[in-house]
CSV table of N, CA and C and ligand atoms in Angstrom, one decimal:
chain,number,residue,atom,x,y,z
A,11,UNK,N,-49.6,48.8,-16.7
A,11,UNK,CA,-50.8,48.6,-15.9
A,11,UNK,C,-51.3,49.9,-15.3
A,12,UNK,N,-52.7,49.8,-15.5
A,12,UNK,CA,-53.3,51.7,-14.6
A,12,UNK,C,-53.8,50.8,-13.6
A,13,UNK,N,-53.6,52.0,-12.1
A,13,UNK,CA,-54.1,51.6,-11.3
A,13,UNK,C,-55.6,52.0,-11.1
A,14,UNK,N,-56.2,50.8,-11.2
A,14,UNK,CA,-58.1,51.1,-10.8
A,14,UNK,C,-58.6,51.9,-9.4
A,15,UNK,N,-58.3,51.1,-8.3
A,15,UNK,CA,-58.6,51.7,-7.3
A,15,UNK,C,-57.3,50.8,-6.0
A,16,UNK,N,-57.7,51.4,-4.7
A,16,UNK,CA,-56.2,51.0,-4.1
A,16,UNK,C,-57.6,51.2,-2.6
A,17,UNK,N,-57.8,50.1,-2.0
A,17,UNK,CA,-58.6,50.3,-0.8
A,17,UNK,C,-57.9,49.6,0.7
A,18,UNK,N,-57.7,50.5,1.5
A,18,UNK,CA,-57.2,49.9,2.9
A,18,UNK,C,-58.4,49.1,3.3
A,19,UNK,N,-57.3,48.1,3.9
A,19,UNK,CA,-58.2,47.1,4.4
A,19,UNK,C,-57.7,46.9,6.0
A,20,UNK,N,-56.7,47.1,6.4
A,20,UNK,CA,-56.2,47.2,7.6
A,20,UNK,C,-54.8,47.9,7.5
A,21,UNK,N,-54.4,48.3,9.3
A,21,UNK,CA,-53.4,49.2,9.1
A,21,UNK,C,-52.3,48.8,10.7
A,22,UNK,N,-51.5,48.7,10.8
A,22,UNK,CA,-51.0,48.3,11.8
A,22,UNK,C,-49.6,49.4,11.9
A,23,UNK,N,-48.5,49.7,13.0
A,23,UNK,CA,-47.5,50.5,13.2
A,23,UNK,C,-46.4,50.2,12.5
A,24,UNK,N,-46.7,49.3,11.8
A,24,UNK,CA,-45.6,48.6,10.7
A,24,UNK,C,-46.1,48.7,9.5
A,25,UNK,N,-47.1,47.9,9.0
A,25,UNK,CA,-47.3,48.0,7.3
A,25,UNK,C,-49.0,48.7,7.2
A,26,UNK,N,-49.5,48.5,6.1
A,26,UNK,CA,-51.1,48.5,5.6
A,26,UNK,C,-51.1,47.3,5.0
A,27,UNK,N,-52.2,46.7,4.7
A,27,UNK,CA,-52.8,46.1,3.6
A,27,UNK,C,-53.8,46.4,3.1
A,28,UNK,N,-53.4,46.5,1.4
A,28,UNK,CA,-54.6,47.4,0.7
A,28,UNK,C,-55.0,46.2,0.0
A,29,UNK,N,-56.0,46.8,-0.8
A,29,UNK,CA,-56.9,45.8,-1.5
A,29,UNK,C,-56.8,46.2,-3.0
A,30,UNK,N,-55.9,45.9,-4.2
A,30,UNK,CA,-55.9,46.6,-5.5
A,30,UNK,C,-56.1,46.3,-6.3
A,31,UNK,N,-56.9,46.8,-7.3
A,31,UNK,CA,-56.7,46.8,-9.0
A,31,UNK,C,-56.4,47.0,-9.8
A,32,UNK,N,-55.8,46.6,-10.8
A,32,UNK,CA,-54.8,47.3,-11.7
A,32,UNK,C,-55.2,46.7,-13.2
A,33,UNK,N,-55.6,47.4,-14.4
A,33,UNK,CA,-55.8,46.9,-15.5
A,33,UNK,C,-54.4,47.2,-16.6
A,34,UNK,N,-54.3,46.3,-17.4
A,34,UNK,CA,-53.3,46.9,-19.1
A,34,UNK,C,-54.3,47.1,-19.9
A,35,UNK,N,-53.8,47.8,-21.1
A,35,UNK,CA,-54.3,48.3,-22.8
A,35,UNK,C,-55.4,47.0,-22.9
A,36,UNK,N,-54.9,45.9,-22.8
A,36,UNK,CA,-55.7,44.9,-23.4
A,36,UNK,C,-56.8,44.4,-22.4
A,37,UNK,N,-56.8,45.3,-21.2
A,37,UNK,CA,-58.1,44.3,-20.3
A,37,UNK,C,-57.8,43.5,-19.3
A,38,UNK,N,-56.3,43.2,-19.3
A,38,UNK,CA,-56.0,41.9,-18.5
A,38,UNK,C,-56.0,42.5,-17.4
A,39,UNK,N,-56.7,41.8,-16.0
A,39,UNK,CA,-56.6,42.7,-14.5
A,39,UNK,C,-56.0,41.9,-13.7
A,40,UNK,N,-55.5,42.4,-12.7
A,40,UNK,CA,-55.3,42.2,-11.5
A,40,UNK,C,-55.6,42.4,-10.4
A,41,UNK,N,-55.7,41.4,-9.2
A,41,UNK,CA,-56.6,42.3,-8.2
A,41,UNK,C,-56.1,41.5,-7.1
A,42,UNK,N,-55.3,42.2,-6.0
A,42,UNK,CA,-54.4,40.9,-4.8
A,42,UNK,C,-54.7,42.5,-3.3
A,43,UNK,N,-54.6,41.6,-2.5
A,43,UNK,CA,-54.3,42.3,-1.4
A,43,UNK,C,-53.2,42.6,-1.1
A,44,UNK,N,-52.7,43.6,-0.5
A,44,UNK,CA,-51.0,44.2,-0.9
A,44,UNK,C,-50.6,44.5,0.5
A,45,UNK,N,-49.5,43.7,1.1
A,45,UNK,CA,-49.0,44.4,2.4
A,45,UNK,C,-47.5,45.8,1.8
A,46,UNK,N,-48.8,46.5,2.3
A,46,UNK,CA,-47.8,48.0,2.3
A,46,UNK,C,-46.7,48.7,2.8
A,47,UNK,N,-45.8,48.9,2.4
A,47,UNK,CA,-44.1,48.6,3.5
A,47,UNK,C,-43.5,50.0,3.3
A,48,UNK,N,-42.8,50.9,4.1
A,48,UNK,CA,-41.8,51.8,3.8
A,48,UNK,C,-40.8,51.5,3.3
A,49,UNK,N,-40.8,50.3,3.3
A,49,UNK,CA,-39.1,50.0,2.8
A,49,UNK,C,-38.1,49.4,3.6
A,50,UNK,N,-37.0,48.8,3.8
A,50,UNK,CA,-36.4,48.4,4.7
A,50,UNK,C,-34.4,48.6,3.8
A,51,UNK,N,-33.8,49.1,5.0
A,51,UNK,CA,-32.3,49.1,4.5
A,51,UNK,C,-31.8,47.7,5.6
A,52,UNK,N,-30.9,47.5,4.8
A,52,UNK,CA,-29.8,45.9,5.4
A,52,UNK,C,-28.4,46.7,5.1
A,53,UNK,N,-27.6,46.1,6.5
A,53,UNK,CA,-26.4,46.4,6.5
A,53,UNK,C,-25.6,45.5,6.6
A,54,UNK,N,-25.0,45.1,5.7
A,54,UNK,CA,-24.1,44.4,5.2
A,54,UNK,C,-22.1,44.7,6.2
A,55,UNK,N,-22.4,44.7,7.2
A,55,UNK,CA,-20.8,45.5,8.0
A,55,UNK,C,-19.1,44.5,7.9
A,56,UNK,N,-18.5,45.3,7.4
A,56,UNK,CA,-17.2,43.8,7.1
A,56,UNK,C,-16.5,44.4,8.0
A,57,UNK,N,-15.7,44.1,8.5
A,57,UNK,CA,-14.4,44.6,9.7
A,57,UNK,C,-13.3,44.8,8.9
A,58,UNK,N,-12.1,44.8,9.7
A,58,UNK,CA,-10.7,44.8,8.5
A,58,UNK,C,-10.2,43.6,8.4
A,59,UNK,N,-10.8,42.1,9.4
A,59,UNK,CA,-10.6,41.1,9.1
A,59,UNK,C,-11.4,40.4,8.4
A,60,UNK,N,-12.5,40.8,7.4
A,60,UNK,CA,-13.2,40.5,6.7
A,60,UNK,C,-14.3,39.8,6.7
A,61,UNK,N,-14.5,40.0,8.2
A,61,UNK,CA,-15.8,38.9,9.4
A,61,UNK,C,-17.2,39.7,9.0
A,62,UNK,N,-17.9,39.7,8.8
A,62,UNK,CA,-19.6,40.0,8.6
A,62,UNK,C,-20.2,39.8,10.1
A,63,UNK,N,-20.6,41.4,10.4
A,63,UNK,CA,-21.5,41.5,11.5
A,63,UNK,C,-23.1,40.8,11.3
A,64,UNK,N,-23.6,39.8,12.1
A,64,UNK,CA,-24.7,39.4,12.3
A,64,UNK,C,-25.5,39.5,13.4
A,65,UNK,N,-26.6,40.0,13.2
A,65,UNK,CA,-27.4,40.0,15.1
A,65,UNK,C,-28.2,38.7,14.6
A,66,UNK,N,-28.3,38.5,15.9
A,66,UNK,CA,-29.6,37.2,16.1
A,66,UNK,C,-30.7,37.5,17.1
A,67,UNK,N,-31.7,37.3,17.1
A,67,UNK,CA,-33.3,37.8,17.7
A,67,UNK,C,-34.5,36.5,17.3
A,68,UNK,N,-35.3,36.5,18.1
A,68,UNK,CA,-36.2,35.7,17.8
A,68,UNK,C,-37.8,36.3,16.9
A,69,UNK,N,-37.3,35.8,15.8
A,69,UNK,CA,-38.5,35.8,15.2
A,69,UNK,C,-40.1,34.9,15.5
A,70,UNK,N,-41.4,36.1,15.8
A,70,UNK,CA,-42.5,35.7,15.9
A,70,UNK,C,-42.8,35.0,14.4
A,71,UNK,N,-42.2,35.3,13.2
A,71,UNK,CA,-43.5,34.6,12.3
A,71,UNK,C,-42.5,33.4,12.0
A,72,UNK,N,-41.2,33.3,12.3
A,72,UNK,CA,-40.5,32.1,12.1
A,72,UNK,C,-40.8,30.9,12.8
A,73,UNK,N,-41.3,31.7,14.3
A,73,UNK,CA,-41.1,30.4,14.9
A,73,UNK,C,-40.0,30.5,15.4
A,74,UNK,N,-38.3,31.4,15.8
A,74,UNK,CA,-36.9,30.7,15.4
A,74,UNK,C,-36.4,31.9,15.9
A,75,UNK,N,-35.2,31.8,16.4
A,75,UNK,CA,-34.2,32.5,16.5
A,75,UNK,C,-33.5,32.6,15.5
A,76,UNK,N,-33.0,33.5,14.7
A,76,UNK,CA,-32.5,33.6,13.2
A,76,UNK,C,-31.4,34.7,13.6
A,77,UNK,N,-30.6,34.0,12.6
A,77,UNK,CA,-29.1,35.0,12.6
A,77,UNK,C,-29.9,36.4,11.3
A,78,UNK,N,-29.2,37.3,11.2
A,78,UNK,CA,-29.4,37.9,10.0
A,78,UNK,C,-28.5,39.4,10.0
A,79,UNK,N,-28.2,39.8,8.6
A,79,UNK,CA,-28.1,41.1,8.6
A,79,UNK,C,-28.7,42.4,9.4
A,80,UNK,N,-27.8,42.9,9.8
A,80,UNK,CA,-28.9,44.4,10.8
A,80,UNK,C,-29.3,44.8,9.7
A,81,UNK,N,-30.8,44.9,10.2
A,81,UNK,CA,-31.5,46.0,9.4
A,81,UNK,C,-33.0,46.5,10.0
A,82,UNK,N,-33.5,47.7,9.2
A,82,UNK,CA,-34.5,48.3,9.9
A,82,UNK,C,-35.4,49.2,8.6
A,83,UNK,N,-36.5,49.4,9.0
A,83,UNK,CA,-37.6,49.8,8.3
A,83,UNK,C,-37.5,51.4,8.1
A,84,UNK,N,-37.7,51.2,6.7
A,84,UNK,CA,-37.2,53.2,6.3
A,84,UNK,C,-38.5,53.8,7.4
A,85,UNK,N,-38.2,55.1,7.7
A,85,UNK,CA,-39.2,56.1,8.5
A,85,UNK,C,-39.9,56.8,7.2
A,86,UNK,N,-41.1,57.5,7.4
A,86,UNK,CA,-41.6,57.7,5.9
A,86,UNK,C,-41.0,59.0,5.6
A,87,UNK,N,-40.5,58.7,4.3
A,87,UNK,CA,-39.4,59.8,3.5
A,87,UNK,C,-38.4,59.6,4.1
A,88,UNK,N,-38.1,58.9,4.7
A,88,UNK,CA,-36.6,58.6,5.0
A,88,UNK,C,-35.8,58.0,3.4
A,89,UNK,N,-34.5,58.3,3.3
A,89,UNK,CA,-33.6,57.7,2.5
A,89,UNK,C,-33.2,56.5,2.9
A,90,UNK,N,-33.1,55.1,1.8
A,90,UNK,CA,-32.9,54.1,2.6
A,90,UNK,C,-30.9,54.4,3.4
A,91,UNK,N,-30.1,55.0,2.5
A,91,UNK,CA,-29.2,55.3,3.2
A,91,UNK,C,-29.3,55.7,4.7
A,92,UNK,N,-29.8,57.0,4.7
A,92,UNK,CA,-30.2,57.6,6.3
A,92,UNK,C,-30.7,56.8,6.9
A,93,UNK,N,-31.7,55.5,6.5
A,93,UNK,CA,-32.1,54.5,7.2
A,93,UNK,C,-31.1,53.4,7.5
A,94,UNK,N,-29.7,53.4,6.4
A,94,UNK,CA,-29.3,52.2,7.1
A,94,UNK,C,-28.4,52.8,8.1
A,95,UNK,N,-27.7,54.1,8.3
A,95,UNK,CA,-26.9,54.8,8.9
A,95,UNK,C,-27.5,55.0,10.5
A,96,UNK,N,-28.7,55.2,10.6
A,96,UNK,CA,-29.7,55.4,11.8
A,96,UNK,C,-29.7,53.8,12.4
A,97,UNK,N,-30.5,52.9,11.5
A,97,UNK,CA,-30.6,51.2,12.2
A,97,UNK,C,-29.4,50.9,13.1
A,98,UNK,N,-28.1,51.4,11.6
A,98,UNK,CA,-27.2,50.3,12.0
A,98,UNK,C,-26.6,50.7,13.4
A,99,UNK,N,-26.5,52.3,13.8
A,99,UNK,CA,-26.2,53.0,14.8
A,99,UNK,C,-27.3,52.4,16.4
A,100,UNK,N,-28.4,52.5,15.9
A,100,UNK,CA,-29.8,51.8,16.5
A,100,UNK,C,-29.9,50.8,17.3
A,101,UNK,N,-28.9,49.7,16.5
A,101,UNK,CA,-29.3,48.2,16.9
A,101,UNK,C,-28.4,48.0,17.1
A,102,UNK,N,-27.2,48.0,16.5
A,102,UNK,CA,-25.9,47.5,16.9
A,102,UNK,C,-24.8,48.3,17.6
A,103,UNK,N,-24.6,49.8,17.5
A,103,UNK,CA,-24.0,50.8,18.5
A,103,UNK,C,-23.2,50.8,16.7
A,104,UNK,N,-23.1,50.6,16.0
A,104,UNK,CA,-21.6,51.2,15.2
A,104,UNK,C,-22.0,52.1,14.3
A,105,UNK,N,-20.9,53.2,13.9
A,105,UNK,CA,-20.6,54.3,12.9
A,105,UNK,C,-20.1,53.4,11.8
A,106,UNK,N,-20.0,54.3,10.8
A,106,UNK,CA,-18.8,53.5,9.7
A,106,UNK,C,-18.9,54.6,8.9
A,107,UNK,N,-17.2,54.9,8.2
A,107,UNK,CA,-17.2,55.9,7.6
A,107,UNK,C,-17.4,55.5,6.2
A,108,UNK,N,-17.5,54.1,5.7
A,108,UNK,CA,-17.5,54.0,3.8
A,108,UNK,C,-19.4,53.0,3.7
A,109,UNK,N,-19.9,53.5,3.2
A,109,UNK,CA,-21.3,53.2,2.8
A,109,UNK,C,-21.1,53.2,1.2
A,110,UNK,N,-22.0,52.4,0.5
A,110,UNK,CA,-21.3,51.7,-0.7
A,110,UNK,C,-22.6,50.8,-1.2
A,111,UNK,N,-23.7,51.1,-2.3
A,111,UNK,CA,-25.1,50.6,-2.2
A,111,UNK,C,-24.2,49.0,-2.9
A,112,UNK,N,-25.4,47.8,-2.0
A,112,UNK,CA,-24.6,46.8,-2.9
A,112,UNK,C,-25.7,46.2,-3.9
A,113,UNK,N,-27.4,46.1,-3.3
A,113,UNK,CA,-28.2,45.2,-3.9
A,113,UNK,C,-29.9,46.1,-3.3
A,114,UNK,N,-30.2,46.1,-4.2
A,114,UNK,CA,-31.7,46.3,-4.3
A,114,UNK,C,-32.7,45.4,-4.5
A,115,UNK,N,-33.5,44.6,-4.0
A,115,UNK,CA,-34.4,43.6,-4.2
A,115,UNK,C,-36.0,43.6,-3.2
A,116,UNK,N,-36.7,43.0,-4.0
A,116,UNK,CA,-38.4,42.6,-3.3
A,116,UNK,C,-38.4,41.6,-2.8
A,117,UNK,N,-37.8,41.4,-1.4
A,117,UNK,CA,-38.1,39.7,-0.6
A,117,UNK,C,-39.3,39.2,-1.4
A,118,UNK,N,-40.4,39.9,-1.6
A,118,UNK,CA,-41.5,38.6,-1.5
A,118,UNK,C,-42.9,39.5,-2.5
A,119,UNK,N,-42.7,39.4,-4.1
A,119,UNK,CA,-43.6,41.0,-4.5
A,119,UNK,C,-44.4,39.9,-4.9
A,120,UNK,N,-45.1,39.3,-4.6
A,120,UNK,CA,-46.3,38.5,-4.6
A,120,UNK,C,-47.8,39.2,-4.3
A,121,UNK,N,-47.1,39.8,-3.0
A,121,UNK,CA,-48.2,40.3,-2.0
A,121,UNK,C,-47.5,41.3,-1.4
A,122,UNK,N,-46.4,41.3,-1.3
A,122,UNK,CA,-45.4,42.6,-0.2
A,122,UNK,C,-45.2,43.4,-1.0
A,123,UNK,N,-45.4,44.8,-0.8
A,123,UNK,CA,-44.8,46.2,-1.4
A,123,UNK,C,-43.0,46.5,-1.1
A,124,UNK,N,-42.9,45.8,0.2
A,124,UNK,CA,-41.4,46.0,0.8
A,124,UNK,C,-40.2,45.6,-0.1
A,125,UNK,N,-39.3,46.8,-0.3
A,125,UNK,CA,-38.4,46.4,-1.3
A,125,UNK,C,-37.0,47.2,-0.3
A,126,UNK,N,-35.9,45.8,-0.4
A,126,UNK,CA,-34.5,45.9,0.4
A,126,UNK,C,-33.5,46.3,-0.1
A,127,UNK,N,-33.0,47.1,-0.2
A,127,UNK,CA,-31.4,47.8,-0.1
A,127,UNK,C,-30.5,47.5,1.0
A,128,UNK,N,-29.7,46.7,0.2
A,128,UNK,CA,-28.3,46.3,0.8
A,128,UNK,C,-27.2,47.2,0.9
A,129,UNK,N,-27.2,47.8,1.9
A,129,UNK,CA,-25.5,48.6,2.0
A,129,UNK,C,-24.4,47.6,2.4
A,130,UNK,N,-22.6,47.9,2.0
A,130,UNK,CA,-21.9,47.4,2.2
A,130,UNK,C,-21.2,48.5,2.9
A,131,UNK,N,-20.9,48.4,4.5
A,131,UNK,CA,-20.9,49.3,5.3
A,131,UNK,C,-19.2,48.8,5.8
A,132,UNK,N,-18.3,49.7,5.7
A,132,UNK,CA,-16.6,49.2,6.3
A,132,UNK,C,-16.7,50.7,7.1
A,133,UNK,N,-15.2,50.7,7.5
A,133,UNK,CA,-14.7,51.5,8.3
A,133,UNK,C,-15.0,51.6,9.8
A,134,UNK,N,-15.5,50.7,10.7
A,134,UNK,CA,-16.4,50.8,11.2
A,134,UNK,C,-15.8,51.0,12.8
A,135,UNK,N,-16.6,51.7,13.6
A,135,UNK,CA,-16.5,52.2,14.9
A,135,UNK,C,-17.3,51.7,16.0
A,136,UNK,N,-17.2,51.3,17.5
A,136,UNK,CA,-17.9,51.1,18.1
A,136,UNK,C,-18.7,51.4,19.1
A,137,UNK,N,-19.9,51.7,19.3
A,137,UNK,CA,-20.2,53.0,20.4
A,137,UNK,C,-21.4,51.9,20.8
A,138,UNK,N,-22.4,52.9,21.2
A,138,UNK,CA,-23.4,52.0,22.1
A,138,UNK,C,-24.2,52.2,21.6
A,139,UNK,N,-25.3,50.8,21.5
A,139,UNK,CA,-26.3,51.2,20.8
A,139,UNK,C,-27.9,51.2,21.4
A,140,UNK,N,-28.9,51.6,20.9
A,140,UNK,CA,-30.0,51.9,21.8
A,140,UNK,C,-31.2,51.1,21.3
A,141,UNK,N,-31.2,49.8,21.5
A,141,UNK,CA,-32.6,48.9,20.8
A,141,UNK,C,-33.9,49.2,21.4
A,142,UNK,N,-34.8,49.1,20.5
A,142,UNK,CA,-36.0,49.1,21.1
A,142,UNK,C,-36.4,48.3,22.1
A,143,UNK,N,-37.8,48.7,22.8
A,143,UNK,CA,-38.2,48.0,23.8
A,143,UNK,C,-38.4,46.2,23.4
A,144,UNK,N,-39.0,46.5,22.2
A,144,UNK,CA,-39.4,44.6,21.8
A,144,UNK,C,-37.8,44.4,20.8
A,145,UNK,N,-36.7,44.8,21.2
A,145,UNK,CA,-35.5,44.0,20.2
A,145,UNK,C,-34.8,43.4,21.5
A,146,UNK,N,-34.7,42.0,21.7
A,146,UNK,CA,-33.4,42.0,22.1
A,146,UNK,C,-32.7,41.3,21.1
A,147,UNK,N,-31.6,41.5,21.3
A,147,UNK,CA,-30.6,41.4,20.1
A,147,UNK,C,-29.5,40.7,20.6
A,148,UNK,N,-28.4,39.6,19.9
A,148,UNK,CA,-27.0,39.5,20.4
A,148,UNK,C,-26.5,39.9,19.0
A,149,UNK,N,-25.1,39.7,19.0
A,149,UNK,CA,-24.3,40.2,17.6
A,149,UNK,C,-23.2,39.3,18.1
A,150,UNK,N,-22.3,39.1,16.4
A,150,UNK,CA,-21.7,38.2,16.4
A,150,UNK,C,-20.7,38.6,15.0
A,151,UNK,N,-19.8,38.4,15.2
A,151,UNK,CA,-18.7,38.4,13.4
A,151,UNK,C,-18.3,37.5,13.2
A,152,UNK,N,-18.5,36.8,12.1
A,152,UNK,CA,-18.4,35.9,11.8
A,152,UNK,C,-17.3,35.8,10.6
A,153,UNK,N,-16.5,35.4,9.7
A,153,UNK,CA,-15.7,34.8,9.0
A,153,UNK,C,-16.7,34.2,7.8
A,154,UNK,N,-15.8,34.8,6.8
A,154,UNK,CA,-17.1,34.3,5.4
A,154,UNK,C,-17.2,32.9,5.0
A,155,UNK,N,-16.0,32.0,5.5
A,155,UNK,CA,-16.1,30.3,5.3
A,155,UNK,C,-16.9,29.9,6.2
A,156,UNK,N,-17.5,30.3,7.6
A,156,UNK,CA,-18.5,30.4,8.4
A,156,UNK,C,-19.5,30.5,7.6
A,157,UNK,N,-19.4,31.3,7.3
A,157,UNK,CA,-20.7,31.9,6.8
A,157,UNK,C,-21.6,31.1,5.8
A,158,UNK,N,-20.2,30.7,4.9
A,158,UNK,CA,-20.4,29.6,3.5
A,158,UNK,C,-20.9,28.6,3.8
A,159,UNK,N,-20.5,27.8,5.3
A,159,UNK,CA,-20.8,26.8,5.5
A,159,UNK,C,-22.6,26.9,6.2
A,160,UNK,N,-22.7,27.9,7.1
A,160,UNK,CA,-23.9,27.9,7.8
A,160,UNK,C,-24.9,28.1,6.2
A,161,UNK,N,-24.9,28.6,5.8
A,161,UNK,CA,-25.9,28.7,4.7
A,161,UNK,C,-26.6,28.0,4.0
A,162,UNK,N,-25.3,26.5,3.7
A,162,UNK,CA,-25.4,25.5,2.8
A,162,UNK,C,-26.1,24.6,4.1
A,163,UNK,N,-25.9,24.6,5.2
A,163,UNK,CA,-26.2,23.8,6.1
A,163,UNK,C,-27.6,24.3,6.2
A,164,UNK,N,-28.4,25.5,6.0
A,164,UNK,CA,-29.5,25.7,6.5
A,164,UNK,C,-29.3,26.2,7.8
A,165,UNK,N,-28.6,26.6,8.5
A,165,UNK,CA,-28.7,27.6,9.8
A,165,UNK,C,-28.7,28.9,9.3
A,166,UNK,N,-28.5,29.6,8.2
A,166,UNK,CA,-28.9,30.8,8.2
A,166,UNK,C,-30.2,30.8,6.9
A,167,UNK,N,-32.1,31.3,7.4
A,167,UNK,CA,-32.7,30.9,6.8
A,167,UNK,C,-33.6,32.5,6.3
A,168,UNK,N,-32.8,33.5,6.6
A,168,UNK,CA,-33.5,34.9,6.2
A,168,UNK,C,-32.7,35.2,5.2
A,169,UNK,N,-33.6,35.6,4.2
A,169,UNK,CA,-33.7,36.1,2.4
A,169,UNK,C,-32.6,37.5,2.3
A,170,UNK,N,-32.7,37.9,2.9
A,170,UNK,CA,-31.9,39.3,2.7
A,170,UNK,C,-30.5,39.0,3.2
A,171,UNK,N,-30.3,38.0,4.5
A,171,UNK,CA,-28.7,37.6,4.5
A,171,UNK,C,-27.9,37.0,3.9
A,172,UNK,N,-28.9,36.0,3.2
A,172,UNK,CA,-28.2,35.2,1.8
A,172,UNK,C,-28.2,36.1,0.6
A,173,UNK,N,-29.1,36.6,0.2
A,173,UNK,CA,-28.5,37.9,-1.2
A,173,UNK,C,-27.6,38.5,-0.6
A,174,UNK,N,-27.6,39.3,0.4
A,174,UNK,CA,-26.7,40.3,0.5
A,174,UNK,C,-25.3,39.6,1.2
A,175,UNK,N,-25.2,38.6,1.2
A,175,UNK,CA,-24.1,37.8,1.5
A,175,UNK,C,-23.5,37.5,0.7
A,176,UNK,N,-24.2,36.5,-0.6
A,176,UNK,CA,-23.7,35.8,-1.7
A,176,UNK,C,-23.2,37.0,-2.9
A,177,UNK,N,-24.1,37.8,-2.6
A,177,UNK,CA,-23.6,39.2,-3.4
A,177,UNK,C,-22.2,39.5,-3.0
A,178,UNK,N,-22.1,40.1,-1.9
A,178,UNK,CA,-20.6,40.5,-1.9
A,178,UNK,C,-19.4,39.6,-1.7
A,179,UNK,N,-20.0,38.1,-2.0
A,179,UNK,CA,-19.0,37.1,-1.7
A,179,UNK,C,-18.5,36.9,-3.2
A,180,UNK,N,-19.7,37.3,-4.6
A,180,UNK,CA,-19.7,37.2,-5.9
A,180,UNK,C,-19.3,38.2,-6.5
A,181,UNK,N,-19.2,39.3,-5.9
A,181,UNK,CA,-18.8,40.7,-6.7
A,181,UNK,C,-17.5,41.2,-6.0
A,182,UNK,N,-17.3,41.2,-4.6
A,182,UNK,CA,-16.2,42.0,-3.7
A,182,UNK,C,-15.3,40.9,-3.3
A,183,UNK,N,-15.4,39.3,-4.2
A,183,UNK,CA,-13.8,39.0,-3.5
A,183,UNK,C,-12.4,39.9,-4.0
A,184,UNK,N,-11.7,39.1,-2.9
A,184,UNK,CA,-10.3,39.7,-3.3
A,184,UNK,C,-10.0,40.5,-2.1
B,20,MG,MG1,-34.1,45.5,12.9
């Protein structure tokens, strides 16, 4: 596909939305409004007892307080690594010495440019961490038969906790 033209249509401290076109060899076009994203890293954190760190915060477009993966929006030219290393320090206070890429995916490329990297983050240390003015946050470790079970039950309903969950429950048992 060539890109025809690429027009802002609004711009907020978080994304853009553009307005685009894009043609193939044969003519066939395309033409969607596109929310424009830096990117976002998820951190995937196991302990030595094999529990998965979760924060929970209330989501405005859910409606909901939602468990999920720490994660946070790459800075521009940021590496998503440096981004999950910064977040995860950010929001939750921890270091960790082994980083380990698990999954790469597009929550939603319909309309979103935003594409997620999953780190699988061990070794981990506890220090303090510094959230933004609009995060409040709790944290929680949970146990992966927990986890199994909240899932199938529908209490955990964010896209990037279940990939990057089911991922290392499919590739890193043992
Ligand atoms: Mg965050």
């Amino acid at each position: 596909m060539k890109l025809l033209s690429s027009k802002e249509r609004y711009r907020t401290k978080i994304f853009r939305v553009t307005h685009d076109k894009a043609v193939d060899p044969d003519g066939f076009t395309i033409e969607r409004d596109i929310v424009r994203h830096s990117g976002s890293a998820v951190m995937l954190a196991v302990d030595s007892r094999r529990r998965i760190l979760l924060v929970r915060q209330y989501r405005l477009p859910a409606r909901a307080n939602l468990w999920e993966l720490p994660a946070g929006r790459l800075d521009s030219g940021e590496k998503p690594l440096d981004a999950a290393k910064r977040e995860l320090r950010e929001e939750t206070g921890y270091t960790a010495r082994r980083w380990e890429k698990l999954l790469e995916f597009y929550p939603s490329p319909g309309y979103v440019g935003e594409k997620m990297t999953v780190f699988l983050v061990r070794e981990l240390t506890a220090g303090p961490s510094e959230q933004m003015d609009d995060e409040r946050i709790t944290m929680e470790w949970f146990p992966p038969g927990q986890l199994d079970r909240m899932i199938r039950r529908g209490e955990i309903l964010d896209g990037k906790t279940i990939a990057g969950y089911l991922a290392w429950r499919q590739w890193k048992r043992g």
